[in-house]
PDB file of C-alpha atoms in Angstrom:
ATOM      1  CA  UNK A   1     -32.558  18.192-100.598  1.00 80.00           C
ATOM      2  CA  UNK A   2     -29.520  16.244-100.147  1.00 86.00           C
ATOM      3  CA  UNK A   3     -28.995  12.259-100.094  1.00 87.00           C
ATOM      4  CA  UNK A   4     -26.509  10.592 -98.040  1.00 90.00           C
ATOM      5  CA  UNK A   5     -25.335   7.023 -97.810  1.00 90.00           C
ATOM      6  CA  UNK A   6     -23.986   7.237 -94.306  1.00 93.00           C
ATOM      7  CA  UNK A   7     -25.191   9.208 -90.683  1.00 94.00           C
ATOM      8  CA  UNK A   8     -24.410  12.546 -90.179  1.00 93.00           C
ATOM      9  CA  UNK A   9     -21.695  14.479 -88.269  1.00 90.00           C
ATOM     10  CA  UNK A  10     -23.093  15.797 -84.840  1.00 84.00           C
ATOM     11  CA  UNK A  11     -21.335  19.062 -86.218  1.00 82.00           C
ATOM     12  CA  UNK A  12     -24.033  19.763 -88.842  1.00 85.00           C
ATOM     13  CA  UNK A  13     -26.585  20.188 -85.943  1.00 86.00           C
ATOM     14  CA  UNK A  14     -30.217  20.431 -86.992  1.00 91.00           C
ATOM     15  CA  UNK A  15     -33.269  17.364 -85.991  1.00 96.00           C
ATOM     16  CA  UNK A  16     -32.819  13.969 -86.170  1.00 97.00           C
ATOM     17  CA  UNK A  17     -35.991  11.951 -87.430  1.00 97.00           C
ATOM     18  CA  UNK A  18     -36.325   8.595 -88.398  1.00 97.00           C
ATOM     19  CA  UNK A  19     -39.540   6.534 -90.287  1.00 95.00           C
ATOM     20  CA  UNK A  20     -39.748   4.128 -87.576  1.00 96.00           C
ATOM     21  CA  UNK A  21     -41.954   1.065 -88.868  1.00 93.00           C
ATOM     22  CA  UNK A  22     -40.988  -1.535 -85.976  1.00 95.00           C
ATOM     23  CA  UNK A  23     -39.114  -3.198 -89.130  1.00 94.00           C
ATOM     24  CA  UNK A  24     -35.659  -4.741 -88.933  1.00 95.00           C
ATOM     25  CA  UNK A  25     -34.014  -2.156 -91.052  1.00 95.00           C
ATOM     26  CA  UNK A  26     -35.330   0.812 -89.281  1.00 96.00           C
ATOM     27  CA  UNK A  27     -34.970  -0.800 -85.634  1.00 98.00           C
ATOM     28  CA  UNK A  28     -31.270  -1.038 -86.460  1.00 98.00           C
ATOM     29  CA  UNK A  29     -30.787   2.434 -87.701  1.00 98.00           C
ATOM     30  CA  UNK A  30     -32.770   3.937 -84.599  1.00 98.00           C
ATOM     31  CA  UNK A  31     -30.571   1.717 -82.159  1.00 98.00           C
ATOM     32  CA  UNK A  32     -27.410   2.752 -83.949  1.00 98.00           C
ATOM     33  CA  UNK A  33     -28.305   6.635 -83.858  1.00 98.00           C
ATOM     34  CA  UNK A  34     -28.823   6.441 -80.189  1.00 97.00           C
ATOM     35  CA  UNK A  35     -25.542   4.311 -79.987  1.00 96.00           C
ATOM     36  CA  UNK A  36     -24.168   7.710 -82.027  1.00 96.00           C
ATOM     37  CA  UNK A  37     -25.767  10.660 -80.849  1.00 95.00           C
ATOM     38  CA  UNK A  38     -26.911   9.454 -77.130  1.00 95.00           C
ATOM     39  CA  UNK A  39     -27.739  12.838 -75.739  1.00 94.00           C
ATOM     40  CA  UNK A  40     -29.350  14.445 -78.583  1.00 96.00           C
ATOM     41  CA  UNK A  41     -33.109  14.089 -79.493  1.00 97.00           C
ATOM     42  CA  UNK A  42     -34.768  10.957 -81.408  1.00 98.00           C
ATOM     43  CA  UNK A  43     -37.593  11.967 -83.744  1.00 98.00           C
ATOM     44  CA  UNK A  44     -39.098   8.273 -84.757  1.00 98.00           C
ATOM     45  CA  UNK A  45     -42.612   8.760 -86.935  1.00 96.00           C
ATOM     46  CA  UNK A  46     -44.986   6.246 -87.368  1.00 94.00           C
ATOM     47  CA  UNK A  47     -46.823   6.792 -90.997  1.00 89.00           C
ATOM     48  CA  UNK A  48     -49.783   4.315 -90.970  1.00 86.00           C
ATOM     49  CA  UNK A  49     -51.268   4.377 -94.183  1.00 81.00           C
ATOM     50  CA  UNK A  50     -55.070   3.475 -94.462  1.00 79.00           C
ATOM     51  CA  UNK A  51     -54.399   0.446 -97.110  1.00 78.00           C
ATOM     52  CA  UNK A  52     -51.629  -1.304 -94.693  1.00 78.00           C
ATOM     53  CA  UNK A  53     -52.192  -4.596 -94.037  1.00 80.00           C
ATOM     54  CA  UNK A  54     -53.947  -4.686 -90.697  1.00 85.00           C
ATOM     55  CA  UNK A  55     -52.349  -7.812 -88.734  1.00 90.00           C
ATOM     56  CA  UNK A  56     -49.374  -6.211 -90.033  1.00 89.00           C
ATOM     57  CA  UNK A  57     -49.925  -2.883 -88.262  1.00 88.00           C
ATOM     58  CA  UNK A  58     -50.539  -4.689 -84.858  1.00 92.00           C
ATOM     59  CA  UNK A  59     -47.777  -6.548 -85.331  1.00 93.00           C
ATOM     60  CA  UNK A  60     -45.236  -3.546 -86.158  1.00 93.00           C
ATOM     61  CA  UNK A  61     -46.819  -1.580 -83.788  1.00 94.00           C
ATOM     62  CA  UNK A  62     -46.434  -3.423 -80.635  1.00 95.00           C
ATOM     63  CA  UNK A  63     -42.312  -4.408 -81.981  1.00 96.00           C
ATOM     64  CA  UNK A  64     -42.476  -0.109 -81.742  1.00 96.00           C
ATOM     65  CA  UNK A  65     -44.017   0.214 -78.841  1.00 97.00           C
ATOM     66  CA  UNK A  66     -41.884  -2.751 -76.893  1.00 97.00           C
ATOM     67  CA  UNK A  67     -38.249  -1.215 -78.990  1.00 98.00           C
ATOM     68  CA  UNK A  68     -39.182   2.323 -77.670  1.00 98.00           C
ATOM     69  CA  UNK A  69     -40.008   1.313 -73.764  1.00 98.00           C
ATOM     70  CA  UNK A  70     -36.320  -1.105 -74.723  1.00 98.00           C
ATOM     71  CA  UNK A  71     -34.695   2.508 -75.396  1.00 98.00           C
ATOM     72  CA  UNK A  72     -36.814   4.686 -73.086  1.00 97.00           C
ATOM     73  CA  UNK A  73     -35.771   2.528 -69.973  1.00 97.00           C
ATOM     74  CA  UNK A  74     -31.999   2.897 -70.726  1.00 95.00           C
ATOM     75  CA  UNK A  75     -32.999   6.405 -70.577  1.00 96.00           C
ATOM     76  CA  UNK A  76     -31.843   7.191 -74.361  1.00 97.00           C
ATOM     77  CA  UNK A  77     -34.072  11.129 -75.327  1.00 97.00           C
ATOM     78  CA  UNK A  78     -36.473   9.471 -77.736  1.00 97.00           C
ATOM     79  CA  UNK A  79     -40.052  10.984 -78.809  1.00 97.00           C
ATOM     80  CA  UNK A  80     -42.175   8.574 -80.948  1.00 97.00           C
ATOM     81  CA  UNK A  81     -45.382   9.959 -82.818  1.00 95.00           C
ATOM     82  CA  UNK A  82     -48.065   8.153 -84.426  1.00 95.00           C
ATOM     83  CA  UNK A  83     -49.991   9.739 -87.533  1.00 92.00           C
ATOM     84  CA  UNK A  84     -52.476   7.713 -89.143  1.00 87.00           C
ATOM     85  CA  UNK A  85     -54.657   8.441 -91.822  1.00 81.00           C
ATOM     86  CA  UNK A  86     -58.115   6.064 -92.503  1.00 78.00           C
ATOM     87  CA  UNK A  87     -60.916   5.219 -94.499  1.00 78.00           C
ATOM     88  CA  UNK A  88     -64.544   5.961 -93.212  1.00 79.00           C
ATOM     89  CA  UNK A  89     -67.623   5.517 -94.982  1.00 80.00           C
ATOM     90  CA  UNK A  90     -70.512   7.547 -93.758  1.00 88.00           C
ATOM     91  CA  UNK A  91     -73.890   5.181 -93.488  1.00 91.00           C
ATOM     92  CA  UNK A  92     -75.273   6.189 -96.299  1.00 89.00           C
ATOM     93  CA  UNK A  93     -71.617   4.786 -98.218  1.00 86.00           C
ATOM     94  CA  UNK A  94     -72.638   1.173 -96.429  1.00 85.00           C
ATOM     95  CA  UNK A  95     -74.372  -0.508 -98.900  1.00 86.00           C
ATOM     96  CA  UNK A  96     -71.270   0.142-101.613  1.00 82.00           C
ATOM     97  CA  UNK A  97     -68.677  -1.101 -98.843  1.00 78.00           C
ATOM     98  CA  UNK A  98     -68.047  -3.895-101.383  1.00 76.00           C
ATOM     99  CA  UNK A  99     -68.117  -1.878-104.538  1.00 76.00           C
ATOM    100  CA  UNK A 100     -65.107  -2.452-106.619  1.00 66.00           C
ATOM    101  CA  UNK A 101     -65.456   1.264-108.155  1.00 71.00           C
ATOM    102  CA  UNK A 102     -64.539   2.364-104.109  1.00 71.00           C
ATOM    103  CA  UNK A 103     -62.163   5.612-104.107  1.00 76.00           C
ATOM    104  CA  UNK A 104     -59.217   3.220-102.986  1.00 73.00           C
ATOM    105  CA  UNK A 105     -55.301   3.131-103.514  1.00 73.00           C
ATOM    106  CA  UNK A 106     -54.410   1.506-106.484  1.00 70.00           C
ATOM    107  CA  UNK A 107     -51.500  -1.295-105.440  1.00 65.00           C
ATOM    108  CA  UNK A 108     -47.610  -1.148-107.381  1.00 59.00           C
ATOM    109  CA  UNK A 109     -45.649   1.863-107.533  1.00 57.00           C
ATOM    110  CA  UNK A 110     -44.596   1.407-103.928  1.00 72.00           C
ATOM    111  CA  UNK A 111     -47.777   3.253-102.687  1.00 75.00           C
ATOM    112  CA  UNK A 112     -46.274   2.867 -98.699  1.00 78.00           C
ATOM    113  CA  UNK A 113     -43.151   4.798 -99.866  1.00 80.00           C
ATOM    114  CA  UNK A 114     -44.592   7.397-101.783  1.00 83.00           C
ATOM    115  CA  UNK A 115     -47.215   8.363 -98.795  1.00 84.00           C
ATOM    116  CA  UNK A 116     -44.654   8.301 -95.791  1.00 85.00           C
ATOM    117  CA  UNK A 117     -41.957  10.276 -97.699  1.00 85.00           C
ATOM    118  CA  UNK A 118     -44.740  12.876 -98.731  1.00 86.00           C
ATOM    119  CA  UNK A 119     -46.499  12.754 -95.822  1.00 88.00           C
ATOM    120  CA  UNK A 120     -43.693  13.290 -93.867  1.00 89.00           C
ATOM    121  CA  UNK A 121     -42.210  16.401 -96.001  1.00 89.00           C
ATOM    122  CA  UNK A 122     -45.114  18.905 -94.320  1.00 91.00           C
ATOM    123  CA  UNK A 123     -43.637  18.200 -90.594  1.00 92.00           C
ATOM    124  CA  UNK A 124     -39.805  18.860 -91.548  1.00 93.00           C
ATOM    125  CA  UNK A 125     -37.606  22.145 -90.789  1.00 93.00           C
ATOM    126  CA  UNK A 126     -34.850  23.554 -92.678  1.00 94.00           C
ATOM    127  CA  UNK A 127     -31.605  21.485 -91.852  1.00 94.00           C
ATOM    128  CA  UNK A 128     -33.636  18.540 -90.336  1.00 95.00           C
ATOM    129  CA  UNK A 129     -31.900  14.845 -90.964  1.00 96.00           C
ATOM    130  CA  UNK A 130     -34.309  12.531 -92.803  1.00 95.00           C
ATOM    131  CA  UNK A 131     -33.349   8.454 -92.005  1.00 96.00           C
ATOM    132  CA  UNK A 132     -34.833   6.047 -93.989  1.00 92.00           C
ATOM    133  CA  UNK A 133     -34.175   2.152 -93.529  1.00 91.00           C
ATOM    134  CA  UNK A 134     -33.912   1.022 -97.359  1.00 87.00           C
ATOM    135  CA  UNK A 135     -31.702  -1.470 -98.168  1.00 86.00           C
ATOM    136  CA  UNK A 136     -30.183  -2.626-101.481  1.00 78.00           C
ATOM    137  CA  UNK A 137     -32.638  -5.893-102.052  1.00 73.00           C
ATOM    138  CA  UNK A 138     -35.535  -3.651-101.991  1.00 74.00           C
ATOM    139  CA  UNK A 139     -38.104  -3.582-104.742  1.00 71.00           C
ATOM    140  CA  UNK A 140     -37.720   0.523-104.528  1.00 73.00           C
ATOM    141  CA  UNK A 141     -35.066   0.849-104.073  1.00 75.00           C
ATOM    142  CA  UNK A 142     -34.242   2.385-108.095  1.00 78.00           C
ATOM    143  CA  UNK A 143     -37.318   5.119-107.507  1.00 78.00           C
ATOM    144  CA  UNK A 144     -34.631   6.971-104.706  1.00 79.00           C
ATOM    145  CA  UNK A 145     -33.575   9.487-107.101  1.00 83.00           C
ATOM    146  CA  UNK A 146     -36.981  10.436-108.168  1.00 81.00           C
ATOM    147  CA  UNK A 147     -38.088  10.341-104.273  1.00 81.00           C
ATOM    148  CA  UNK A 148     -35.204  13.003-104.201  1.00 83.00           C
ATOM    149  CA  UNK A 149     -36.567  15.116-107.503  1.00 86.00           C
ATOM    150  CA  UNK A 150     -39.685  14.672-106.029  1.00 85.00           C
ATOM    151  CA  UNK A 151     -39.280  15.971-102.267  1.00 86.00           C
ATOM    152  CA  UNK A 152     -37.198  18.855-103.712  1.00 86.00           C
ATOM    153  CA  UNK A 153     -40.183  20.362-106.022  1.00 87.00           C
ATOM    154  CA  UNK A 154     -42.376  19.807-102.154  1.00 87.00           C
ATOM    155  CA  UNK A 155     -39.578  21.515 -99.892  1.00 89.00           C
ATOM    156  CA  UNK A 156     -39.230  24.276-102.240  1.00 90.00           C
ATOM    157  CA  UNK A 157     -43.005  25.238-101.848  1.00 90.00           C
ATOM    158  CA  UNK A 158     -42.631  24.773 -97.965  1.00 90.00           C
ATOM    159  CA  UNK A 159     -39.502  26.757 -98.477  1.00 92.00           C
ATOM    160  CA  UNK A 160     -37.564  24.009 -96.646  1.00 91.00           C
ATOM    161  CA  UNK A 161     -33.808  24.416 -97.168  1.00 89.00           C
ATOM    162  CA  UNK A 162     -30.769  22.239 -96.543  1.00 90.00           C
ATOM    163  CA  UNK A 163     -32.656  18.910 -95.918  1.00 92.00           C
ATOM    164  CA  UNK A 164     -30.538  15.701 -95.764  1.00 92.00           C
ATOM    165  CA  UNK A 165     -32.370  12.306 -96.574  1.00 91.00           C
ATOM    166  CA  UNK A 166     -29.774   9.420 -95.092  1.00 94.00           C
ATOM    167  CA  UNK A 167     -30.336   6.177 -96.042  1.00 93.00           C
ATOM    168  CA  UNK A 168     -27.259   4.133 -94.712  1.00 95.00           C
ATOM    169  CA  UNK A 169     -28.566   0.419 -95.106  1.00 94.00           C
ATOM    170  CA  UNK A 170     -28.861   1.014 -98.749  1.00 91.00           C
ATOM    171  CA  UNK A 171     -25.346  -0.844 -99.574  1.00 90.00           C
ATOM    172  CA  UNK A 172     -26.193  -3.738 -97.227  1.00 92.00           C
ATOM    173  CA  UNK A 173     -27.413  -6.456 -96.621  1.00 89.00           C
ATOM    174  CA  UNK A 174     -30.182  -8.265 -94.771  1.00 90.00           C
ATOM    175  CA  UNK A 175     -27.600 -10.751 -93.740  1.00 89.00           C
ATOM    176  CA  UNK A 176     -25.988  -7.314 -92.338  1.00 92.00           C
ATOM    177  CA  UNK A 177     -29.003  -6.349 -90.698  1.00 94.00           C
ATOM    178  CA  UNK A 178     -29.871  -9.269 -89.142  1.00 93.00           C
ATOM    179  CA  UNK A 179     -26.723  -9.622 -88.045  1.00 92.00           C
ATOM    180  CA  UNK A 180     -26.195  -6.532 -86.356  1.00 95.00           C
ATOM    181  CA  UNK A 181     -29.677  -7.325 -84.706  1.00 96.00           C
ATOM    182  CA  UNK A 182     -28.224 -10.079 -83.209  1.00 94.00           C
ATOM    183  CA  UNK A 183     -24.921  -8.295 -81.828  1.00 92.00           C
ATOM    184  CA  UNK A 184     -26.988  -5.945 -80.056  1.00 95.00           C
ATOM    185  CA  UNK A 185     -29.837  -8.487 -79.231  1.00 94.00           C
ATOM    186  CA  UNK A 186     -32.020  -6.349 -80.182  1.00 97.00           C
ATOM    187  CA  UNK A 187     -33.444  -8.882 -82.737  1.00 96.00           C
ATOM    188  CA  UNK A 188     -36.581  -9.882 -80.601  1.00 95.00           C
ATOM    189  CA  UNK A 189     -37.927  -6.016 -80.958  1.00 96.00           C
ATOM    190  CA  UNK A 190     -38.502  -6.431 -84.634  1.00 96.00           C
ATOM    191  CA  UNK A 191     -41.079  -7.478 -87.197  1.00 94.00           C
ATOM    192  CA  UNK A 192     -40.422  -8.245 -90.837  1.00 93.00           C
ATOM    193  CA  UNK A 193     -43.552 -10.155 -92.605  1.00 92.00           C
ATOM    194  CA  UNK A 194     -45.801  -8.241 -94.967  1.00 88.00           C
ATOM    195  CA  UNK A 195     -49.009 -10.281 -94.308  1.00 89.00           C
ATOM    196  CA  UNK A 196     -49.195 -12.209 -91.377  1.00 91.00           C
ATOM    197  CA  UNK A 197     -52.352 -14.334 -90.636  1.00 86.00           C
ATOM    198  CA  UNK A 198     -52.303 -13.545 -87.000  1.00 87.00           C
ATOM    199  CA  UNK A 199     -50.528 -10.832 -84.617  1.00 86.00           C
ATOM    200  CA  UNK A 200     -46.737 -11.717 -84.579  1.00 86.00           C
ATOM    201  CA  UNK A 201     -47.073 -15.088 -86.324  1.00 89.00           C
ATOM    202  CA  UNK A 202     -45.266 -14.397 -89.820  1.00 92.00           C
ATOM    203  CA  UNK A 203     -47.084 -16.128 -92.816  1.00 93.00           C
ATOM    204  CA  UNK A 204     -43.439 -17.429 -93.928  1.00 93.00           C
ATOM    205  CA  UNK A 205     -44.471 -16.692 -97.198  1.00 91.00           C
ATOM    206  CA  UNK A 206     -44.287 -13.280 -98.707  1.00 90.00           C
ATOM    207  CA  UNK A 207     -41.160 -11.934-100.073  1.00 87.00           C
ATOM    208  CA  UNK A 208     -40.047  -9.824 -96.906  1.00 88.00           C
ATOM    209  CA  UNK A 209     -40.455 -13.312 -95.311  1.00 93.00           C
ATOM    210  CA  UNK A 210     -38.706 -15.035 -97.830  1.00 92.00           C
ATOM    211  CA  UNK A 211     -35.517 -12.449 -97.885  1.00 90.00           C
ATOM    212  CA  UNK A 212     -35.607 -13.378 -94.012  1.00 92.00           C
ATOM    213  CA  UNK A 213     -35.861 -17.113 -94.132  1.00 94.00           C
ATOM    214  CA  UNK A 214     -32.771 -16.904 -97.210  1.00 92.00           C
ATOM    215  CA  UNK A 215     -30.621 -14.578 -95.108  1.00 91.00           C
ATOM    216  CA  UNK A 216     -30.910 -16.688 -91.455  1.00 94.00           C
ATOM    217  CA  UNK A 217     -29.867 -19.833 -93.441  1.00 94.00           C
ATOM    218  CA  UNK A 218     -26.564 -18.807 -95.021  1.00 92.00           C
ATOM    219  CA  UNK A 219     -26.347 -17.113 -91.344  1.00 91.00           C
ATOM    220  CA  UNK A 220     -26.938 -20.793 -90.084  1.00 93.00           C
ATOM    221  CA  UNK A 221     -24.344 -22.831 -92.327  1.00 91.00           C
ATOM    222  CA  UNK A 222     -21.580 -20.012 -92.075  1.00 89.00           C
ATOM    223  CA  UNK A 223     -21.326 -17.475 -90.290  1.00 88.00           C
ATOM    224  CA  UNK A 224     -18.004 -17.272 -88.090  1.00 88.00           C
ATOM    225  CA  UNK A 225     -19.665 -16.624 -84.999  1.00 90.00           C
ATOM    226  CA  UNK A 226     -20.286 -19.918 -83.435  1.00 92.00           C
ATOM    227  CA  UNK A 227     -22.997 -18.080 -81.076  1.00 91.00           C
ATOM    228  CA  UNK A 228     -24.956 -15.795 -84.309  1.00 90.00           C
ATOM    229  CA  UNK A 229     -24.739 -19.260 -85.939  1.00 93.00           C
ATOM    230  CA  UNK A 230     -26.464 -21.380 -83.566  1.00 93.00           C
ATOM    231  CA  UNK A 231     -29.298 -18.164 -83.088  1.00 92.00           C
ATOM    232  CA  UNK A 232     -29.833 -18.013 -86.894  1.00 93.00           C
ATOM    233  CA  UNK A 233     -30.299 -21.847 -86.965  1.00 95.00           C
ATOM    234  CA  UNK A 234     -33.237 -21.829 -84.019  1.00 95.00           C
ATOM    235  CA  UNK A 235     -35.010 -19.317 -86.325  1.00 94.00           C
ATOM    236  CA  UNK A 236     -34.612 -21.682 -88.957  1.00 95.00           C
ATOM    237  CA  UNK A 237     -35.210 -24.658 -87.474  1.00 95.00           C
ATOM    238  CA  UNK A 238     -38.624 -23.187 -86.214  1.00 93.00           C
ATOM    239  CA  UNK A 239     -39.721 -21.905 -89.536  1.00 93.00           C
ATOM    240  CA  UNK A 240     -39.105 -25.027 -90.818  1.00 93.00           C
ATOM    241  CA  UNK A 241     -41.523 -26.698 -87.902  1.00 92.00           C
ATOM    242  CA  UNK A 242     -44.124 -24.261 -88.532  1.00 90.00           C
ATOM    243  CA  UNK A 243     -44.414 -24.269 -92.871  1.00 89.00           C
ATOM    244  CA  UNK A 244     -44.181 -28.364 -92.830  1.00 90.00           C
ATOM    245  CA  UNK A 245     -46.819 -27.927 -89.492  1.00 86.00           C
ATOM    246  CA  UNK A 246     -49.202 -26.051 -91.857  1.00 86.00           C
ATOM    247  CA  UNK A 247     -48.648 -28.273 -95.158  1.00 86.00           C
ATOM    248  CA  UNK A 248     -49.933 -31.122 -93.072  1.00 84.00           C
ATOM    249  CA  UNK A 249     -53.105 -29.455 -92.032  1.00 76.00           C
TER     250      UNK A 249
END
């Protein structure tokens, strides 16, 4: 299991396959591989975990489902899979729906990280390229080396061998992300909040929110491009409308 900090030469061959969440960091990465490899094959996997928020879900899953028909019509060799994993109670379970003792994940640790990275390990071949969209300001982003220890004990069982895990956002920015979104106007295919309180309406309040809101200001007072500038203030200016909209109700 190897970790790189940058994409891969087409030279080293093997799949490319990227945990696609419909998020800003991972919409950039699968843009730029098609940008770099635009005749080879796009692997993007969906991981839904049963404990995601589930406005959230509809939310990322339409920005995937809109990004990929984006790609799909410029005729860019993409193949997007869903896996999901859920819940159920069997009726006799239905009177305990509400009991706190319920077999149920247990929140910190970055749960969502843990399950798509070891999820993920049982579909990979030897010399398959792992992308990842963490960036720098992200809370998990100091558990990547155990991730590594971790996968390696997993791969060895599966006898997996010469597995690359790239994760080429993790010296930037979201002011770099966002950025780049807006170069490539691809910015309108993404989703970013954590716990909306209605399909594609961010709650402008979590931290992923928050990180957004920070980054689209200093984009708005100084960025150099007079066009990214005037973009990043809109998006401002509206979540501005919309939090002081809400403190009034």
């Amino acid at each position: 299991m190897n970790l790189s900090t940058d994409y891969h030469d087409i030279q080293e061959g093997g799949r490319i396959i990227l945990l696609y969440s419909g998020g800003t960091d991972s919409s950039l990465i699968l843009y730029e591989l098609t940008k770099r490899f635009p005749n080879l094959l796009i692997h993007t996997v969906s991981l839904n975990p049963p404990f995601l928020h589930e406005i959230k879900y509809e939310s990322e899953l339409k920005a995937r489902r809109t990004f990929i028909k984006y790609l799909l019509d410029q005729e860019y060799p993409i193949r997007h899979q869903e896996i999901s994993i859920r819940h159920n109670l069997i009726p006799e379970m239905e009177p305990y729906r509400g009991d706190a003792r319920i077999f149920n994940v247990e929140f910190g640790g970055c749960p969502q990280a843990v399950y798509w990275l070891s999820t993920l390990l049982i579909y990979l071949k030897s010399g398959d390229h792992l992308y990842y969209g963490l960036l720098g300001i992200d809370d998990n982003t100091w558990c990547v080396p155990y991730y590594i220890e971790g996968m390696k004990y997993f791969l060895k069982t599966l006898d997996r061998k010469d597995i690359s895990l790239h994760v080429p956002l993790i010296y930037r920015s979201k002011d770099y992300v966002i950025q780049k979104l807006f170069e490539y106007d691809i910015y309108d295919y993404t989703w970013h909040c954590e716990t909306p309180y209605e399909e594609n309406v961010p709650c402008l309040e979590c931290k992923p929110c928050m990180d957004h809101l920070k980054a689209l200001a200093g984009m708005a007072e100084f960025h150099e491009d007079i066009e990214i500038q005037k973009k990043a203030r809109e998006l401002v200016d509206k979540a501005k409308f919309v939090i002081a909209k809400r403190s009034a109700e």
